[in-house]
Short mmCIF file of C-alpha atoms and ligand atoms in Angstrom, two decimals:
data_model
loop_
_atom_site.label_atom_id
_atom_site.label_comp_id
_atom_site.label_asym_id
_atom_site.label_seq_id
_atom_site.Cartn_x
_atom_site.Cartn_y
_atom_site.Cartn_z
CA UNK A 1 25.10 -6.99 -59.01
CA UNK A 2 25.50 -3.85 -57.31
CA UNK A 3 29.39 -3.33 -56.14
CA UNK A 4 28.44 -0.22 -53.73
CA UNK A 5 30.40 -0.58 -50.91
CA UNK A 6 28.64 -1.01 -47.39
CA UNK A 7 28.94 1.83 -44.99
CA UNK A 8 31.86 1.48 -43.12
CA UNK A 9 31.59 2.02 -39.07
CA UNK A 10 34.59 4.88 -38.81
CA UNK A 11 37.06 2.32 -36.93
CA UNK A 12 39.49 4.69 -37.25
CA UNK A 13 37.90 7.48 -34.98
CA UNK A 14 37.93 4.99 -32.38
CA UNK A 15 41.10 3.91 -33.27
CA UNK A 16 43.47 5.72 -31.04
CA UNK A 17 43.84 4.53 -27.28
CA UNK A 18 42.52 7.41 -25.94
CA UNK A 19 38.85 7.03 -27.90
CA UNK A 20 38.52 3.50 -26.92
CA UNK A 21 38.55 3.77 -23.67
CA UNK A 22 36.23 6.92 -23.46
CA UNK A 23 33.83 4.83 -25.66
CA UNK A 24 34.07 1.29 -23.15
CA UNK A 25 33.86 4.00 -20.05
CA UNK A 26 30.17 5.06 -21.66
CA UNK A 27 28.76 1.79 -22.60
CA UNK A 28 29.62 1.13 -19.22
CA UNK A 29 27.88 3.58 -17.37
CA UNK A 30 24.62 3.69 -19.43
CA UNK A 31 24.87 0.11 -18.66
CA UNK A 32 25.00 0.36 -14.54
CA UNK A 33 22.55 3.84 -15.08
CA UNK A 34 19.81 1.18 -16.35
CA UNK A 35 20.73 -1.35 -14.13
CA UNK A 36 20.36 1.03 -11.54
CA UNK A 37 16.99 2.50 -12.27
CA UNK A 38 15.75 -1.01 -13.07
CA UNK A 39 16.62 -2.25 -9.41
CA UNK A 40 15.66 1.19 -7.62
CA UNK A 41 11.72 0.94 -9.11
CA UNK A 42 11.85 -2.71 -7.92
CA UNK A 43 12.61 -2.04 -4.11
CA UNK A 44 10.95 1.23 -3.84
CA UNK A 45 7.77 0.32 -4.35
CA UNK A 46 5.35 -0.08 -2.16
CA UNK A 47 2.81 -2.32 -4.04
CA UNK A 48 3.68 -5.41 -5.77
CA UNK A 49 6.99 -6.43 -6.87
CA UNK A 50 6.33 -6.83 -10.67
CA UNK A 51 3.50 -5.19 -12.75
CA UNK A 52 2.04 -7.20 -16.01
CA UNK A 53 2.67 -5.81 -18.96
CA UNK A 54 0.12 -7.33 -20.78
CA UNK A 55 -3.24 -5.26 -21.78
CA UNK A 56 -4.98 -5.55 -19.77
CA UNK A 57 -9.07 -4.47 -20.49
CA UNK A 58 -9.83 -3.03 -17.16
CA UNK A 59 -13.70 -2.90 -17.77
CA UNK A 60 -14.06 -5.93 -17.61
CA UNK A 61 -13.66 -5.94 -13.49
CA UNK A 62 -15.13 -4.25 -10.78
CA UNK A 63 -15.67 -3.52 -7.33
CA UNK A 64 -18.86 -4.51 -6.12
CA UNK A 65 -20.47 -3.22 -3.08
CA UNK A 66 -23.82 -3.38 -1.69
CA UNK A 67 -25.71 -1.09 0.47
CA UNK A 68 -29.21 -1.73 2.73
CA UNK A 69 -29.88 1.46 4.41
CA UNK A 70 -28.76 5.27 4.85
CA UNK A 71 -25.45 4.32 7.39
CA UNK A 72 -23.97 1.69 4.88
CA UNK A 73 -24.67 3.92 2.00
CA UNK A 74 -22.52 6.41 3.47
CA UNK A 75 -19.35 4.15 3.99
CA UNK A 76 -19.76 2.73 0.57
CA UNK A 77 -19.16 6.53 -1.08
CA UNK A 78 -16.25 6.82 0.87
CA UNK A 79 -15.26 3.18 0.11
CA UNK A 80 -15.83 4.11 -3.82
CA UNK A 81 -13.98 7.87 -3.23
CA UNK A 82 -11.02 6.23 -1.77
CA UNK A 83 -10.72 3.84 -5.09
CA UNK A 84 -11.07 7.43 -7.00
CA UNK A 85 -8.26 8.96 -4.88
CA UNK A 86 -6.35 5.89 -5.34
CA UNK A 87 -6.95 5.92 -9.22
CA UNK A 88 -7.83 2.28 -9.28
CA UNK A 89 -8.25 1.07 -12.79
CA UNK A 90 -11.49 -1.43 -12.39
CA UNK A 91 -15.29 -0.67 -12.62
CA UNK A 92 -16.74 0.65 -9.29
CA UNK A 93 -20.48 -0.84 -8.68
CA UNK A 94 -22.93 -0.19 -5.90
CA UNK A 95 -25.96 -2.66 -5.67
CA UNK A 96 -28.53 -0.04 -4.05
CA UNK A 97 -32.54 -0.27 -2.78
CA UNK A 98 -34.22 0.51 -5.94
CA UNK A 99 -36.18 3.16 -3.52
CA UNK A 100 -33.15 5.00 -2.65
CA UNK A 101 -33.24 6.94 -6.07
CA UNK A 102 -37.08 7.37 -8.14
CA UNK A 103 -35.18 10.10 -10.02
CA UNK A 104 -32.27 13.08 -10.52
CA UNK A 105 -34.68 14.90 -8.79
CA UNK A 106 -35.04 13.00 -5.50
CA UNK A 107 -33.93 15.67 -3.31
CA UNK A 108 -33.49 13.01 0.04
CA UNK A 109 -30.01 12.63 1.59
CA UNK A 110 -30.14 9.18 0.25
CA UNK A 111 -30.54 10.11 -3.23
CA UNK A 112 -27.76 13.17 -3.15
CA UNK A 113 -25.43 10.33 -2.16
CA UNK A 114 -25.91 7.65 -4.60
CA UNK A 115 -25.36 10.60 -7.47
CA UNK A 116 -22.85 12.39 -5.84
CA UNK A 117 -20.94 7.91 -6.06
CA UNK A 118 -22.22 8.36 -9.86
CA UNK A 119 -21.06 11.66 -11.11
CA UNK A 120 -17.88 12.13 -8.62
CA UNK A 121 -16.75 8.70 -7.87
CA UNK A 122 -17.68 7.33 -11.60
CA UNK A 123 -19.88 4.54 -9.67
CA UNK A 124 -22.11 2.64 -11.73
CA UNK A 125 -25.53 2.51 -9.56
CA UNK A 126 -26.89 -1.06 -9.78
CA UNK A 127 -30.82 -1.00 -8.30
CA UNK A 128 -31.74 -4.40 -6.26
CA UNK A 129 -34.18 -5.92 -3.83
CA UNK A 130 -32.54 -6.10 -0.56
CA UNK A 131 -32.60 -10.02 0.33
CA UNK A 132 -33.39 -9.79 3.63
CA UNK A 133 -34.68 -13.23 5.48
CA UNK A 134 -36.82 -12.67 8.90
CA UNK A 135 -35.71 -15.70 10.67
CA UNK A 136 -32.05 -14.18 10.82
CA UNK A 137 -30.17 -11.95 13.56
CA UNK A 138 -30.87 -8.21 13.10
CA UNK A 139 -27.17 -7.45 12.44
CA UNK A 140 -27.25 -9.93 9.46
CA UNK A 141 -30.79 -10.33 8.27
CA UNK A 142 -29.82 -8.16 5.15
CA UNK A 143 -26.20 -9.99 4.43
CA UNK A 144 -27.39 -12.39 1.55
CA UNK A 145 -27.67 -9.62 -0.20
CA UNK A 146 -24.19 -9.59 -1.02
CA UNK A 147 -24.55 -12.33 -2.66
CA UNK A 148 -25.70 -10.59 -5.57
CA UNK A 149 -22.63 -9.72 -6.39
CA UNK A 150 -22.57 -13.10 -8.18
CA UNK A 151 -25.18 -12.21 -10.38
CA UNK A 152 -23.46 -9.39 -12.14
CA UNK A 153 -22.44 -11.37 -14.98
CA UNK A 154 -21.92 -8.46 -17.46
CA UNK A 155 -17.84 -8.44 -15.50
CA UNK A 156 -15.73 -11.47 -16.07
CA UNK A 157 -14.76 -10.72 -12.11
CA UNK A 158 -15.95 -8.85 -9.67
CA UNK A 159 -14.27 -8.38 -5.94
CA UNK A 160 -16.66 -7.55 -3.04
CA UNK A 161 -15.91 -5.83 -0.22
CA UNK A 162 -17.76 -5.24 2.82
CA UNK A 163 -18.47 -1.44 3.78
CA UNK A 164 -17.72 -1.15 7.22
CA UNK A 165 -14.38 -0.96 6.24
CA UNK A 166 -11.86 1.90 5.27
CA UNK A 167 -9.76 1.19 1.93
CA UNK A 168 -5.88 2.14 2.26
CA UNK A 169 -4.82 1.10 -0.98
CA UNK A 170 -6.17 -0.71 -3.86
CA UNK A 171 -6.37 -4.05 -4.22
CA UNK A 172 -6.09 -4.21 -8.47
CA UNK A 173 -3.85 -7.04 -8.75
CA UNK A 174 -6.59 -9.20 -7.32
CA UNK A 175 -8.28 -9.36 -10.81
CA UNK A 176 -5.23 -10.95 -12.35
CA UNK A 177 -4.96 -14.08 -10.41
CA UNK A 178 -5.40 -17.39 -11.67
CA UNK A 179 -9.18 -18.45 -12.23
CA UNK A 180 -11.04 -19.58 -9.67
CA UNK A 181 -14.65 -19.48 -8.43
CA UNK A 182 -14.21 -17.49 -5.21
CA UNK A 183 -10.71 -16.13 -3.73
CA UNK A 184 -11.06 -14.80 -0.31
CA UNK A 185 -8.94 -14.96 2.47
CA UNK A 186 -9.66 -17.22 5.83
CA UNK A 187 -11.03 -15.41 9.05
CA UNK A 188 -7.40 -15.20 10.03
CA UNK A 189 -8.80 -14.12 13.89
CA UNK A 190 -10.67 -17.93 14.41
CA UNK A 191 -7.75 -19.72 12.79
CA UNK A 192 -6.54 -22.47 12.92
CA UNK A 193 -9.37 -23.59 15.55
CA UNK A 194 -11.58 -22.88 12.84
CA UNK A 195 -11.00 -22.81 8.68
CA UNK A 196 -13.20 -20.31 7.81
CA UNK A 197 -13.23 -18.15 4.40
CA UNK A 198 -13.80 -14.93 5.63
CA UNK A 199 -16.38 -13.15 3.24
CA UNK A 200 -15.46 -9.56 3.95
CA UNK A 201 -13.61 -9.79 0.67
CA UNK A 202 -14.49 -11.89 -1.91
CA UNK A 203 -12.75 -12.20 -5.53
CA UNK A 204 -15.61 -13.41 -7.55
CA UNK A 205 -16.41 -14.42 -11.55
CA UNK A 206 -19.54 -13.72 -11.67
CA UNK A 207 -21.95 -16.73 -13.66
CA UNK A 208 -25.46 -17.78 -13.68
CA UNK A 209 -24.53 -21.24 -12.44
CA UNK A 210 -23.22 -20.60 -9.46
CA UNK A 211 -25.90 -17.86 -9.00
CA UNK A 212 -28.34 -20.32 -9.10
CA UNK A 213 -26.59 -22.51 -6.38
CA UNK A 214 -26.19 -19.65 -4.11
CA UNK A 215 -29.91 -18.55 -4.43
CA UNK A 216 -30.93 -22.52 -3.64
CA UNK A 217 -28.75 -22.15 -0.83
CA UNK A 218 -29.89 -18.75 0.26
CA UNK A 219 -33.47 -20.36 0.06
CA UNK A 220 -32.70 -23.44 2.30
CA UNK A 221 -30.90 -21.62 4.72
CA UNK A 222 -31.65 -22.55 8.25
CA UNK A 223 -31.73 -19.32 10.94
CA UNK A 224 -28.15 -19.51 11.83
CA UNK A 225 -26.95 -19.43 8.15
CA UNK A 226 -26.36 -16.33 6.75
CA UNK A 227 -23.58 -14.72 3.48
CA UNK A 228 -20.34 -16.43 4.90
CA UNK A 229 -21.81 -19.81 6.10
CA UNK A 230 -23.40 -20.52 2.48
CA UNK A 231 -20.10 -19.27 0.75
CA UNK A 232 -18.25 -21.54 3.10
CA UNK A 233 -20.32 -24.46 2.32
CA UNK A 234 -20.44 -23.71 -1.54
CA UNK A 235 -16.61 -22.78 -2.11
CA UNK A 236 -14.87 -24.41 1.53
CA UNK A 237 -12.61 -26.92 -0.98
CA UNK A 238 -12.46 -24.89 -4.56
CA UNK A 239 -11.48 -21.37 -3.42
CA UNK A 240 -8.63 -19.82 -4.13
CA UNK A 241 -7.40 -18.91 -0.40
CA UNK A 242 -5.70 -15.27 -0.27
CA UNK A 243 -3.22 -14.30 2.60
CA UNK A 244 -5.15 -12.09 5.08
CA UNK A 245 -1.98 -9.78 5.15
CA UNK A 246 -2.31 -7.47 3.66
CA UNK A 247 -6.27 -7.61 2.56
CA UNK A 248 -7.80 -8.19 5.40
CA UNK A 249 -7.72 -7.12 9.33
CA UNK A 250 -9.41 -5.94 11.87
CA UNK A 251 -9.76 -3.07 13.65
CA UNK A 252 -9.38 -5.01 17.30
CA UNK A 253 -6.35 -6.15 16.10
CA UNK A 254 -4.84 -2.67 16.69
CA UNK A 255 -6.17 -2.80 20.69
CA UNK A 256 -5.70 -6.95 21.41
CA UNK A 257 -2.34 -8.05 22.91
CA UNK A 258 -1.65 -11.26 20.96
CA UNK A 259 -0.74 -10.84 17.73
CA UNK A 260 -0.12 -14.36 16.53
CA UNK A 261 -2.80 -14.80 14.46
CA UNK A 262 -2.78 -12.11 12.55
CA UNK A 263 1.19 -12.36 12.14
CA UNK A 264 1.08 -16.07 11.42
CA UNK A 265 3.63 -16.60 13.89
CA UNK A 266 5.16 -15.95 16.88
CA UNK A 267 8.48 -14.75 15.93
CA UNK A 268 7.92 -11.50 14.23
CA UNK A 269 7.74 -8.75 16.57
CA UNK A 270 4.31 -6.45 16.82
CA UNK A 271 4.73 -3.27 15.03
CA UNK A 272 1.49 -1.66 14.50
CA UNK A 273 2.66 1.36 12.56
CA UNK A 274 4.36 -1.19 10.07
CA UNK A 275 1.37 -3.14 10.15
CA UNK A 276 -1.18 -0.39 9.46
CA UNK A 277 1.07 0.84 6.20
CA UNK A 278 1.01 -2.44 5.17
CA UNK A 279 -2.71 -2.83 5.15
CA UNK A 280 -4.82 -2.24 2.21
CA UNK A 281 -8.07 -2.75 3.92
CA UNK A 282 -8.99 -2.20 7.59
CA UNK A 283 -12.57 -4.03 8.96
CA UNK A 284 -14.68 -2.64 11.50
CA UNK A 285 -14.93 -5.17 13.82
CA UNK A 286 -13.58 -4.56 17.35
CA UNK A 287 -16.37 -6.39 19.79
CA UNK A 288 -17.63 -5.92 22.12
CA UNK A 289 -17.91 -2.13 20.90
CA UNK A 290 -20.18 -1.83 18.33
CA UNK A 291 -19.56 -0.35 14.83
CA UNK A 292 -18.37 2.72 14.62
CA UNK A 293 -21.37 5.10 14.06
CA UNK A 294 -23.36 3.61 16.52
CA UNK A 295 -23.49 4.95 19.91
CA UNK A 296 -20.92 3.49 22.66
CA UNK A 297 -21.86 3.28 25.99
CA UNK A 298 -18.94 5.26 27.94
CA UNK A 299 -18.13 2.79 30.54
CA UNK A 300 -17.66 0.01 27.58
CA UNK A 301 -14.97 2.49 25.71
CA UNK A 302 -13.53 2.84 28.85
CA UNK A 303 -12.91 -0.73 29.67
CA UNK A 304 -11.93 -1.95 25.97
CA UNK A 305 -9.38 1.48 25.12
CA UNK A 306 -5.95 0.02 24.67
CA UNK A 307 -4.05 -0.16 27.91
CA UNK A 308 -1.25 2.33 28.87
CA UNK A 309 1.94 0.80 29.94
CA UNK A 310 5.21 1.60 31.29
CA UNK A 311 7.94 0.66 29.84
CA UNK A 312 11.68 0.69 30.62
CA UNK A 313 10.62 4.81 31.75
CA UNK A 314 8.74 5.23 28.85
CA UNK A 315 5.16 5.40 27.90
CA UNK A 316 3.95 3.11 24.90
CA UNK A 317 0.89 3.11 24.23
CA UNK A 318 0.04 -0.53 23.05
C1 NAG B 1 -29.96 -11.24 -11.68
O1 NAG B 1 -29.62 -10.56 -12.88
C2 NAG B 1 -30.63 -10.58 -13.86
C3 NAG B 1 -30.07 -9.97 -15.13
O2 NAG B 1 -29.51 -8.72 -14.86
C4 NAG B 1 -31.86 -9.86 -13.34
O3 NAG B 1 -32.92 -9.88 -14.29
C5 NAG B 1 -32.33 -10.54 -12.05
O4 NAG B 1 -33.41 -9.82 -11.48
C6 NAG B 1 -31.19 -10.60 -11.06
N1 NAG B 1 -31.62 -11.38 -9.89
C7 NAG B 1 -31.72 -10.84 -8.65
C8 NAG B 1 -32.22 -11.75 -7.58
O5 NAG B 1 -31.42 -9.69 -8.40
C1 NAG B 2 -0.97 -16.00 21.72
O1 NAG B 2 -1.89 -16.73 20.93
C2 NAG B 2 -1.34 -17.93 20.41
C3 NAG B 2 -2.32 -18.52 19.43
O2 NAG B 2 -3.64 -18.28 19.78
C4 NAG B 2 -1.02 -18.86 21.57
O3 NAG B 2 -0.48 -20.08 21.08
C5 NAG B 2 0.00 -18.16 22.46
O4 NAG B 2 0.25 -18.94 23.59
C6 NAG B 2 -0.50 -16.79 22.89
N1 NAG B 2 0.60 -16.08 23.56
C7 NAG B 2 0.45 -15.53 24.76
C8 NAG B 2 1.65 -14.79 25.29
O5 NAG B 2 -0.59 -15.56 25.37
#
């Protein structure tokens, strides 16, 4: 047996009075420093209160997005340079007209685009068929196209967002939720007279199953049918419901005078700057005007602009 003797912690350095309490005095403060910088990440960010620390294998997610003609193309490169800018960590896919790109060499403004997603925006360029149905209204003839998105089984989940929309931040910590079929939030503007998924963003996993059921529905559709009804009808008891704030509102929202909807109550107080920084994704949608790149008759900007009031001798504008 080996009588070395242990090494001994020098107790007697710390012996005297005056070394103890120097040493308690430290402990203590690189005890409150931590505490400290603990607490300060917590409440100064902006995004969610806790962050997994789990690996997490990013490839396996994605944005999806799907384009049908030159205009929506357009928004979906800024859609996929604002993820860039935003260094989200998920896959970026755009479901494109296989005739928007023959080659590397298509000189069009069409094809410049899609490469410029690809080589800039690190955009993975997914060709399709646009599914367009003739029976529908012009504005949505092209919408079950969108739908594809639940064909791109090679992701475990994939989260679609409409184009006519303008990303603010990223929405990453949608891919960690609980499994469900669909997550999307309800069309928070026709609640509660109506409980409607809205399908301007849609958490999806991706499987040939459900693809199948969504293309039999697709195919049965009657004229007034289109991407959101057959979603609705598929997923209106199984999805996974997520708040509309912050993922989802409208740009009206910012002009209308009644809030209540889109607060969820009546007691918080409007405050459209809070609003707006709380927002990670902003819809086009503000009828009667029409979407943004399309021409507005003057007289109907006119009448919808937000109003002017006075108020108390100063001027708000609402
Ligand atoms: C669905 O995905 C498969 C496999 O990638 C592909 O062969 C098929 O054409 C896709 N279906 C549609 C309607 O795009
Ligand atoms: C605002 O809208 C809510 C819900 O639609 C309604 O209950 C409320 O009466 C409205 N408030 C005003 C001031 O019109």
């Amino acid at each position: 047996m080996s009588s070395q003797p242990a090494p001994r912690f020098p107790w007697n350095l710390i012996a005297s009075r005056r070394y103890r309490w120097a040493t308690g005095a430290s402990i203590f403060t690189v005890v409150v420093f931590f505490f400290t910088l603990r607490n300060f990440e917590l409440f100064t960010q902006r995004g969610p209160l806790f962050h997994t620390t789990v690996d997490v294998d990013w490839s396996r997610f994605a944005y999806t997005q799907y384009v049908t003609n030159s205009e929506y193309l357009c928004n979906s490169v800024m859609f996929f340079e604002a993820l860039h800018r935003l260094s989200s960590r998920a896959d970026r896919v755009m479901m494109y007209p296989s005739r928007m790109l023959e080659s590397d060499d298509d000189r069009s403004s069409d094809a410049r685009l899609l490469i410029k997603a690809r080589d800039e925006f690190q955009v993975k360029l997914v060709p399709i068929t646009v599914q367009h149905r003739n029976n529908a209204d012009a504005t949505w003839a092209d919408s079950f196209t969108k739908l594809l998105a639940f064909n791109q089984t090679q992701y475990s989940r994939v989260l679609s967002i409409d184009s006519d929309s303008i990303l603010l931040q990223d929405m990453d910590e949608l891919f960690l939720l609980p499994p469900a079929p669909v997550a999307m939030p309800r069309a928070y503007w026709l609640y509660p007279d109506k409980e409607i998924l809205s399908s301007q963003v849609v958490l999806i996993q991706p499987s040939e199953v459900e693809f199948a059921r969504i293309m039999d529905r697709v195919n049965s559709a009657s004229n007034d049918d289109y991407d959101m009804e057959i979603v609705n009808y598929l997923y209106r008891n199984n999805a996974l419901v997520l708040p509309h704030r912050p993922y989802d509102i409208l740009t009206g929202e910012f002009r209308g005078d009644n809030h209540t909807k889109y607060l969820g109550s009546d007691v918080e107080a409007w405050d459209p700057a809070a609003v707006y920084n709380e927002a990670k994704l902003v819809h086009f949608s503000d009828w009667p005007l029409p979407k943004p790149w399309l021409p507005t008759p003057d007289d109907l900007r006119l009448k919808s602009q937000p109003k002017y009031f006075k108020k108390k001798r100063k001027e708000v504008c609402n």
